[in-house]
Each structure stands twice: as C-alpha cells, then as structure tokens.
mmCIF file of N, CA and C in Angstrom:
data_model
loop_
_atom_site.group_PDB
_atom_site.id
_atom_site.type_symbol
_atom_site.label_atom_id
_atom_site.label_comp_id
_atom_site.label_asym_id
_atom_site.label_seq_id
_atom_site.Cartn_x
_atom_site.Cartn_y
_atom_site.Cartn_z
ATOM 1 N N MET B 1 -70.969 -91.462 -62.029
ATOM 2 C CA MET B 1 -70.208 -90.411 -61.406
ATOM 3 C C MET B 1 -68.963 -90.106 -62.214
ATOM 4 N N THR B 2 -68.305 -91.159 -62.701
ATOM 5 C CA THR B 2 -67.086 -90.978 -63.486
ATOM 6 C C THR B 2 -67.352 -90.094 -64.699
ATOM 7 N N ASP B 3 -68.459 -90.350 -65.386
ATOM 8 C CA ASP B 3 -68.791 -89.551 -66.572
ATOM 9 C C ASP B 3 -68.977 -88.082 -66.229
ATOM 10 N N ILE B 4 -69.634 -87.816 -65.122
ATOM 11 C CA ILE B 4 -69.869 -86.431 -64.708
ATOM 12 C C ILE B 4 -68.552 -85.752 -64.377
ATOM 13 N N LEU B 5 -67.680 -86.433 -63.657
ATOM 14 C CA LEU B 5 -66.376 -85.850 -63.317
ATOM 15 C C LEU B 5 -65.565 -85.581 -64.570
ATOM 16 N N ARG B 6 -65.539 -86.537 -65.481
ATOM 17 C CA ARG B 6 -64.787 -86.342 -66.727
ATOM 18 C C ARG B 6 -65.355 -85.184 -67.533
ATOM 19 N N ARG B 7 -66.680 -85.106 -67.608
ATOM 20 C CA ARG B 7 -67.321 -84.033 -68.376
ATOM 21 C C ARG B 7 -67.011 -82.661 -67.773
ATOM 22 N N ASN B 8 -66.988 -82.577 -66.442
ATOM 23 C CA ASN B 8 -66.771 -81.286 -65.792
ATOM 24 C C ASN B 8 -65.311 -80.904 -65.620
ATOM 25 N N TYR B 9 -64.446 -81.884 -65.516
ATOM 26 C CA TYR B 9 -63.047 -81.584 -65.211
ATOM 27 C C TYR B 9 -62.059 -82.110 -66.249
ATOM 28 N N GLY B 10 -62.528 -82.894 -67.214
ATOM 29 C CA GLY B 10 -61.630 -83.493 -68.199
ATOM 30 C C GLY B 10 -60.866 -82.498 -69.043
ATOM 31 N N HIS B 11 -61.427 -81.343 -69.265
ATOM 32 C CA HIS B 11 -60.790 -80.315 -70.080
ATOM 33 C C HIS B 11 -59.835 -79.427 -69.273
ATOM 34 N N VAL B 12 -59.842 -79.566 -67.970
ATOM 35 C CA VAL B 12 -59.023 -78.723 -67.086
ATOM 36 C C VAL B 12 -57.612 -79.306 -66.969
ATOM 37 N N ARG B 13 -56.628 -78.461 -67.190
ATOM 38 C CA ARG B 13 -55.237 -78.895 -67.057
ATOM 39 C C ARG B 13 -54.957 -79.217 -65.589
ATOM 40 N N HIS B 14 -54.328 -80.350 -65.348
ATOM 41 C CA HIS B 14 -54.009 -80.813 -63.992
ATOM 42 C C HIS B 14 -55.267 -80.917 -63.130
ATOM 43 N N ALA B 15 -56.325 -81.428 -63.726
ATOM 44 C CA ALA B 15 -57.623 -81.505 -63.043
ATOM 45 C C ALA B 15 -57.541 -82.282 -61.738
ATOM 46 N N ALA B 16 -56.834 -83.411 -61.734
ATOM 47 C CA ALA B 16 -56.756 -84.230 -60.521
ATOM 48 C C ALA B 16 -56.085 -83.457 -59.391
ATOM 49 N N LYS B 17 -55.013 -82.767 -59.700
ATOM 50 C CA LYS B 17 -54.319 -81.986 -58.670
ATOM 51 C C LYS B 17 -55.206 -80.874 -58.133
ATOM 52 N N GLN B 18 -55.848 -80.161 -59.049
ATOM 53 C CA GLN B 18 -56.679 -79.035 -58.648
ATOM 54 C C GLN B 18 -57.876 -79.499 -57.821
ATOM 55 N N LEU B 19 -58.559 -80.531 -58.289
ATOM 56 C CA LEU B 19 -59.723 -81.020 -57.553
ATOM 57 C C LEU B 19 -59.307 -81.613 -56.211
ATOM 58 N N ALA B 20 -58.192 -82.314 -56.175
ATOM 59 C CA ALA B 20 -57.692 -82.889 -54.921
ATOM 60 C C ALA B 20 -57.441 -81.788 -53.895
ATOM 61 N N ARG B 21 -56.870 -80.694 -54.343
ATOM 62 C CA ARG B 21 -56.602 -79.563 -53.448
ATOM 63 C C ARG B 21 -57.921 -78.999 -52.908
ATOM 64 N N GLU B 22 -58.928 -78.863 -53.778
ATOM 65 C CA GLU B 22 -60.215 -78.307 -53.368
ATOM 66 C C GLU B 22 -60.972 -79.245 -52.425
ATOM 67 N N ILE B 23 -60.841 -80.553 -52.640
ATOM 68 C CA ILE B 23 -61.561 -81.553 -51.854
ATOM 69 C C ILE B 23 -60.823 -81.893 -50.562
ATOM 70 N N GLY B 24 -59.501 -81.753 -50.594
ATOM 71 C CA GLY B 24 -58.706 -82.103 -49.422
ATOM 72 C C GLY B 24 -58.281 -83.557 -49.427
ATOM 73 N N THR B 25 -57.949 -84.077 -50.608
ATOM 74 C CA THR B 25 -57.488 -85.454 -50.741
ATOM 75 C C THR B 25 -56.294 -85.486 -51.678
ATOM 76 N N SER B 26 -55.802 -86.666 -51.987
ATOM 77 C CA SER B 26 -54.623 -86.774 -52.844
ATOM 78 C C SER B 26 -55.004 -86.799 -54.319
ATOM 79 N N PRO B 27 -54.109 -86.321 -55.176
ATOM 80 C CA PRO B 27 -54.366 -86.390 -56.619
ATOM 81 C C PRO B 27 -54.581 -87.826 -57.101
ATOM 82 N N ARG B 28 -53.876 -88.781 -56.515
ATOM 83 C CA ARG B 28 -54.053 -90.185 -56.917
ATOM 84 C C ARG B 28 -55.473 -90.668 -56.629
ATOM 85 N N THR B 29 -56.033 -90.239 -55.512
ATOM 86 C CA THR B 29 -57.407 -90.599 -55.179
ATOM 87 C C THR B 29 -58.364 -90.067 -56.238
ATOM 88 N N VAL B 30 -58.173 -88.814 -56.628
ATOM 89 C CA VAL B 30 -59.032 -88.205 -57.645
ATOM 90 C C VAL B 30 -58.835 -88.902 -58.991
ATOM 91 N N GLU B 31 -57.605 -89.252 -59.329
ATOM 92 C CA GLU B 31 -57.346 -89.990 -60.570
ATOM 93 C C GLU B 31 -58.108 -91.314 -60.572
ATOM 94 N N ASN B 32 -58.170 -91.973 -59.425
ATOM 95 C CA ASN B 32 -58.930 -93.220 -59.320
ATOM 96 C C ASN B 32 -60.428 -92.981 -59.523
ATOM 97 N N TRP B 33 -60.944 -91.846 -59.064
ATOM 98 C CA TRP B 33 -62.345 -91.506 -59.312
ATOM 99 C C TRP B 33 -62.572 -91.304 -60.799
ATOM 100 N N PHE B 34 -61.677 -90.548 -61.451
ATOM 101 C CA PHE B 34 -61.799 -90.303 -62.888
ATOM 102 C C PHE B 34 -61.765 -91.614 -63.668
ATOM 103 N N ALA B 35 -60.952 -92.554 -63.225
ATOM 104 C CA ALA B 35 -60.808 -93.837 -63.918
ATOM 105 C C ALA B 35 -61.929 -94.813 -63.560
ATOM 106 N N GLY B 36 -62.720 -94.505 -62.564
ATOM 107 C CA GLY B 36 -63.798 -95.403 -62.149
ATOM 108 C C GLY B 36 -63.309 -96.570 -61.314
ATOM 109 N N ILE B 37 -62.099 -96.479 -60.786
ATOM 110 C CA ILE B 37 -61.528 -97.546 -59.958
ATOM 111 C C ILE B 37 -62.143 -97.528 -58.565
ATOM 112 N N ASN B 38 -62.252 -96.343 -57.997
ATOM 113 C CA ASN B 38 -62.837 -96.158 -56.667
ATOM 114 C C ASN B 38 -63.877 -95.055 -56.722
ATOM 115 N N ALA B 39 -64.690 -94.978 -55.702
ATOM 116 C CA ALA B 39 -65.662 -93.897 -55.556
ATOM 117 C C ALA B 39 -65.323 -93.129 -54.284
ATOM 118 N N PRO B 40 -65.712 -91.872 -54.227
ATOM 119 C CA PRO B 40 -65.443 -91.087 -53.021
ATOM 120 C C PRO B 40 -66.166 -91.659 -51.811
ATOM 121 N N ARG B 41 -65.540 -91.530 -50.663
ATOM 122 C CA ARG B 41 -66.176 -91.930 -49.405
ATOM 123 C C ARG B 41 -67.027 -90.777 -48.907
ATOM 124 N N GLY B 42 -67.711 -90.971 -47.817
ATOM 125 C CA GLY B 42 -68.679 -90.020 -47.289
ATOM 126 C C GLY B 42 -68.285 -88.559 -47.315
ATOM 127 N N ALA B 43 -67.299 -88.182 -46.538
ATOM 128 C CA ALA B 43 -66.910 -86.775 -46.435
ATOM 129 C C ALA B 43 -66.362 -86.262 -47.765
ATOM 130 N N GLU B 44 -65.642 -87.108 -48.480
ATOM 131 C CA GLU B 44 -65.113 -86.718 -49.791
ATOM 132 C C GLU B 44 -66.266 -86.447 -50.752
ATOM 133 N N LEU B 45 -67.270 -87.299 -50.718
ATOM 134 C CA LEU B 45 -68.414 -87.135 -51.602
ATOM 135 C C LEU B 45 -69.147 -85.833 -51.310
ATOM 136 N N ILE B 46 -69.303 -85.511 -50.051
ATOM 137 C CA ILE B 46 -69.978 -84.262 -49.689
ATOM 138 C C ILE B 46 -69.181 -83.063 -50.192
ATOM 139 N N ARG B 47 -67.874 -83.075 -49.974
ATOM 140 C CA ARG B 47 -67.043 -81.969 -50.461
ATOM 141 C C ARG B 47 -67.060 -81.908 -51.986
ATOM 142 N N LEU B 48 -67.068 -83.053 -52.644
ATOM 143 C CA LEU B 48 -67.126 -83.109 -54.102
ATOM 144 C C LEU B 48 -68.456 -82.558 -54.612
ATOM 145 N N MET B 49 -69.537 -82.878 -53.926
ATOM 146 C CA MET B 49 -70.851 -82.354 -54.304
ATOM 147 C C MET B 49 -70.906 -80.833 -54.134
ATOM 148 N N GLN B 50 -70.152 -80.303 -53.167
ATOM 149 C CA GLN B 50 -70.098 -78.855 -52.981
ATOM 150 C C GLN B 50 -69.366 -78.185 -54.136
ATOM 151 N N GLN B 51 -68.421 -78.892 -54.736
ATOM 152 C CA GLN B 51 -67.628 -78.349 -55.835
ATOM 153 C C GLN B 51 -68.281 -78.544 -57.204
ATOM 154 N N CYS B 52 -69.047 -79.610 -57.365
ATOM 155 C CA CYS B 52 -69.569 -79.997 -58.678
ATOM 156 C C CYS B 52 -71.100 -80.050 -58.641
ATOM 157 N N ASP B 53 -71.714 -79.002 -59.156
ATOM 158 C CA ASP B 53 -73.178 -78.919 -59.155
ATOM 159 C C ASP B 53 -73.824 -80.056 -59.936
ATOM 160 N N ASP B 54 -73.225 -80.449 -61.059
ATOM 161 C CA ASP B 54 -73.790 -81.529 -61.868
ATOM 162 C C ASP B 54 -73.831 -82.841 -61.088
ATOM 163 N N LEU B 55 -72.764 -83.122 -60.342
ATOM 164 C CA LEU B 55 -72.720 -84.346 -59.547
ATOM 165 C C LEU B 55 -73.769 -84.290 -58.433
ATOM 166 N N ARG B 56 -73.850 -83.159 -57.769
ATOM 167 C CA ARG B 56 -74.842 -82.992 -56.702
ATOM 168 C C ARG B 56 -76.261 -83.200 -57.242
ATOM 169 N N ASP B 57 -76.550 -82.579 -58.379
ATOM 170 C CA ASP B 57 -77.887 -82.705 -58.972
ATOM 171 C C ASP B 57 -78.190 -84.145 -59.359
ATOM 172 N N GLU B 58 -77.212 -84.862 -59.909
ATOM 173 C CA GLU B 58 -77.422 -86.253 -60.307
ATOM 174 C C GLU B 58 -77.669 -87.141 -59.089
ATOM 175 N N ILE B 59 -76.929 -86.930 -58.025
ATOM 176 C CA ILE B 59 -77.120 -87.726 -56.814
ATOM 177 C C ILE B 59 -78.493 -87.438 -56.206
ATOM 178 N N PHE B 60 -78.888 -86.179 -56.165
ATOM 179 C CA PHE B 60 -80.212 -85.844 -55.650
ATOM 180 C C PHE B 60 -81.307 -86.457 -56.518
ATOM 181 N N ARG B 61 -81.111 -86.479 -57.847
ATOM 182 C CA ARG B 61 -82.087 -87.086 -58.743
ATOM 183 C C ARG B 61 -82.244 -88.574 -58.445
ATOM 184 N N ILE B 62 -81.120 -89.258 -58.257
ATOM 185 C CA ILE B 62 -81.144 -90.691 -57.950
ATOM 186 C C ILE B 62 -81.858 -90.934 -56.622
ATOM 187 N N VAL B 63 -81.587 -90.103 -55.639
ATOM 188 C CA VAL B 63 -82.231 -90.241 -54.334
ATOM 189 C C VAL B 63 -83.732 -89.997 -54.460
ATOM 190 N N GLU B 64 -84.117 -88.952 -55.177
ATOM 191 C CA GLU B 64 -85.540 -88.636 -55.352
ATOM 192 C C GLU B 64 -86.277 -89.785 -56.019
ATOM 193 N N GLU B 65 -85.655 -90.406 -57.027
ATOM 194 C CA GLU B 65 -86.301 -91.497 -57.751
ATOM 195 C C GLU B 65 -86.255 -92.808 -56.974
ATOM 196 N N GLY B 66 -85.462 -92.842 -55.919
ATOM 197 C CA GLY B 66 -85.349 -94.058 -55.129
ATOM 198 C C GLY B 66 -84.634 -95.167 -55.855
ATOM 199 N N GLN B 67 -83.711 -94.789 -56.741
ATOM 200 C CA GLN B 67 -82.973 -95.778 -57.513
ATOM 201 C C GLN B 67 -81.504 -95.736 -57.133
ATOM 202 N N CYS B 68 -80.873 -96.886 -57.298
ATOM 203 C CA CYS B 68 -79.439 -96.988 -57.093
ATOM 204 C C CYS B 68 -78.859 -97.605 -58.354
ATOM 205 N N PRO B 69 -77.754 -97.077 -58.871
ATOM 206 C CA PRO B 69 -77.164 -97.654 -60.075
ATOM 207 C C PRO B 69 -76.889 -99.143 -59.905
ATOM 208 N N LYS B 70 -76.946 -99.882 -60.997
ATOM 209 C CA LYS B 70 -76.739 -101.323 -60.977
ATOM 210 C C LYS B 70 -75.276 -101.718 -60.856
ATOM 211 N N ALA B 71 -74.369 -100.770 -60.959
ATOM 212 C CA ALA B 71 -72.942 -101.087 -60.844
ATOM 213 C C ALA B 71 -72.672 -101.760 -59.517
ATOM 214 N N SER B 72 -71.697 -102.618 -59.499
ATOM 215 C CA SER B 72 -71.386 -103.368 -58.296
ATOM 216 C C SER B 72 -70.538 -102.528 -57.355
ATOM 217 N N ALA B 73 -71.184 -101.631 -56.664
ATOM 218 C CA ALA B 73 -70.501 -100.815 -55.666
ATOM 219 C C ALA B 73 -70.818 -101.400 -54.307
ATOM 220 N N SER B 74 -69.841 -101.410 -53.433
ATOM 221 C CA SER B 74 -70.099 -101.931 -52.096
ATOM 222 C C SER B 74 -69.439 -101.053 -51.062
ATOM 223 N N THR B 75 -69.934 -101.145 -49.857
ATOM 224 C CA THR B 75 -69.376 -100.390 -48.748
ATOM 225 C C THR B 75 -68.161 -101.126 -48.207
ATOM 226 N N SER B 76 -67.471 -100.499 -47.278
ATOM 227 C CA SER B 76 -66.277 -101.118 -46.713
ATOM 228 C C SER B 76 -66.581 -102.401 -45.952
ATOM 229 N N ASP B 77 -67.847 -102.579 -45.533
ATOM 230 C CA ASP B 77 -68.188 -103.811 -44.825
ATOM 231 C C ASP B 77 -68.795 -104.860 -45.760
ATOM 232 N N GLY B 78 -68.692 -104.617 -47.088
ATOM 233 C CA GLY B 78 -69.108 -105.611 -48.062
ATOM 234 C C GLY B 78 -70.565 -105.582 -48.447
ATOM 235 N N VAL B 79 -71.315 -104.568 -48.007
ATOM 236 C CA VAL B 79 -72.729 -104.479 -48.370
ATOM 237 C C VAL B 79 -72.824 -103.999 -49.812
ATOM 238 N N ASP B 80 -73.539 -104.750 -50.642
ATOM 239 C CA ASP B 80 -73.733 -104.377 -52.040
ATOM 240 C C ASP B 80 -74.750 -103.242 -52.092
ATOM 241 N N LEU B 81 -74.312 -102.069 -52.517
ATOM 242 C CA LEU B 81 -75.173 -100.889 -52.498
ATOM 243 C C LEU B 81 -76.350 -101.011 -53.451
ATOM 244 N N ALA B 82 -76.216 -101.794 -54.511
ATOM 245 C CA ALA B 82 -77.306 -101.942 -55.467
ATOM 246 C C ALA B 82 -78.473 -102.730 -54.888
ATOM 247 N N THR B 83 -78.260 -103.438 -53.783
ATOM 248 C CA THR B 83 -79.337 -104.240 -53.198
ATOM 249 C C THR B 83 -80.078 -103.516 -52.086
ATOM 250 N N ILE B 84 -79.641 -102.319 -51.746
ATOM 251 C CA ILE B 84 -80.302 -101.572 -50.685
ATOM 252 C C ILE B 84 -81.613 -101.024 -51.229
ATOM 253 N N PRO B 85 -82.745 -101.332 -50.607
ATOM 254 C CA PRO B 85 -84.033 -100.862 -51.116
ATOM 255 C C PRO B 85 -84.190 -99.365 -50.905
ATOM 256 N N ALA B 86 -85.058 -98.773 -51.696
ATOM 257 C CA ALA B 86 -85.352 -97.352 -51.548
ATOM 258 C C ALA B 86 -86.011 -97.117 -50.194
ATOM 259 N N PRO B 87 -85.696 -95.998 -49.561
ATOM 260 C CA PRO B 87 -86.315 -95.718 -48.262
ATOM 261 C C PRO B 87 -87.813 -95.490 -48.414
ATOM 262 N N GLN B 88 -88.557 -95.872 -47.409
ATOM 263 C CA GLN B 88 -90.002 -95.682 -47.394
ATOM 264 C C GLN B 88 -90.324 -94.458 -46.551
ATOM 265 N N GLU B 89 -91.379 -93.783 -46.894
ATOM 266 C CA GLU B 89 -91.794 -92.609 -46.131
ATOM 267 C C GLU B 89 -92.491 -93.065 -44.863
ATOM 268 N N HIS B 90 -92.106 -92.505 -43.743
ATOM 269 C CA HIS B 90 -92.706 -92.842 -42.457
ATOM 270 C C HIS B 90 -93.044 -91.544 -41.739
ATOM 271 N N SER B 91 -94.305 -91.166 -41.780
ATOM 272 C CA SER B 91 -94.694 -89.913 -41.149
ATOM 273 C C SER B 91 -94.754 -90.032 -39.629
ATOM 274 N N ASP B 92 -94.711 -91.254 -39.109
ATOM 275 C CA ASP B 92 -94.818 -91.436 -37.672
ATOM 276 C C ASP B 92 -93.448 -91.514 -36.996
ATOM 277 N N TRP B 93 -92.370 -91.336 -37.764
ATOM 278 C CA TRP B 93 -91.033 -91.377 -37.169
ATOM 279 C C TRP B 93 -90.825 -90.146 -36.309
ATOM 280 N N VAL B 94 -90.174 -90.332 -35.184
ATOM 281 C CA VAL B 94 -89.845 -89.218 -34.288
ATOM 282 C C VAL B 94 -88.345 -89.253 -34.058
ATOM 283 N N PHE B 95 -87.695 -88.117 -34.248
ATOM 284 C CA PHE B 95 -86.251 -88.025 -34.051
ATOM 285 C C PHE B 95 -85.978 -87.171 -32.827
ATOM 286 N N TYR B 96 -85.092 -87.663 -31.983
ATOM 287 C CA TYR B 96 -84.723 -86.958 -30.755
ATOM 288 C C TYR B 96 -83.291 -86.500 -30.858
ATOM 289 N N ARG B 97 -83.003 -85.397 -30.249
ATOM 290 C CA ARG B 97 -81.626 -84.884 -30.224
ATOM 291 C C ARG B 97 -81.014 -85.136 -28.892
#
C-alpha cells in the first residue's frame, strides 16, 4: 500500500495535507501511511480507495486471488492478518436483513 500511495501522491506538493483533507483525517496520519508506520483503518481505507483507483484495484486483486500480504499487519485486537485464511465460497449461505 505504501508503494502505491508514494507512486500516486509522492510527486504532489503537500500530498499529506491534501490527501488528509480529502480523506477526513490528519496530515500526520497520512504521513504515517506514506512511511509504512501505520495502515488506514476501515472507514479511512474505504475513503482512500475512493480517492486512489490504483489502491482500490490492488486491494480488489488481492481479494480476488484470496491472498494476504506476508507483512506482519494485525488488527487492534492482535489478530495477525496474514494468518487469516481466504474465504470459501458457500452457495448455501442465506443472509437476512
């Protein structure tokens, strides 16, 4: 993700400020994304995907392939995201509203 953000926004003057304004977060948060220190959380990631087509396409590609990067990313409750198995197709699932 860091590479995609740098490739798309690295040439933009005050990129962190501008992207932070578009996403609705702080420039420091965006700087941490650029540096690879932190990753966007749920709502931030969705807004970021709306702004950056390359990032959206890469995430969809990873989901389609059922792969998760090997980087040690974890959720706030300590779940290692790299160990989560790919979802299985279940045609018998029923969803209720």
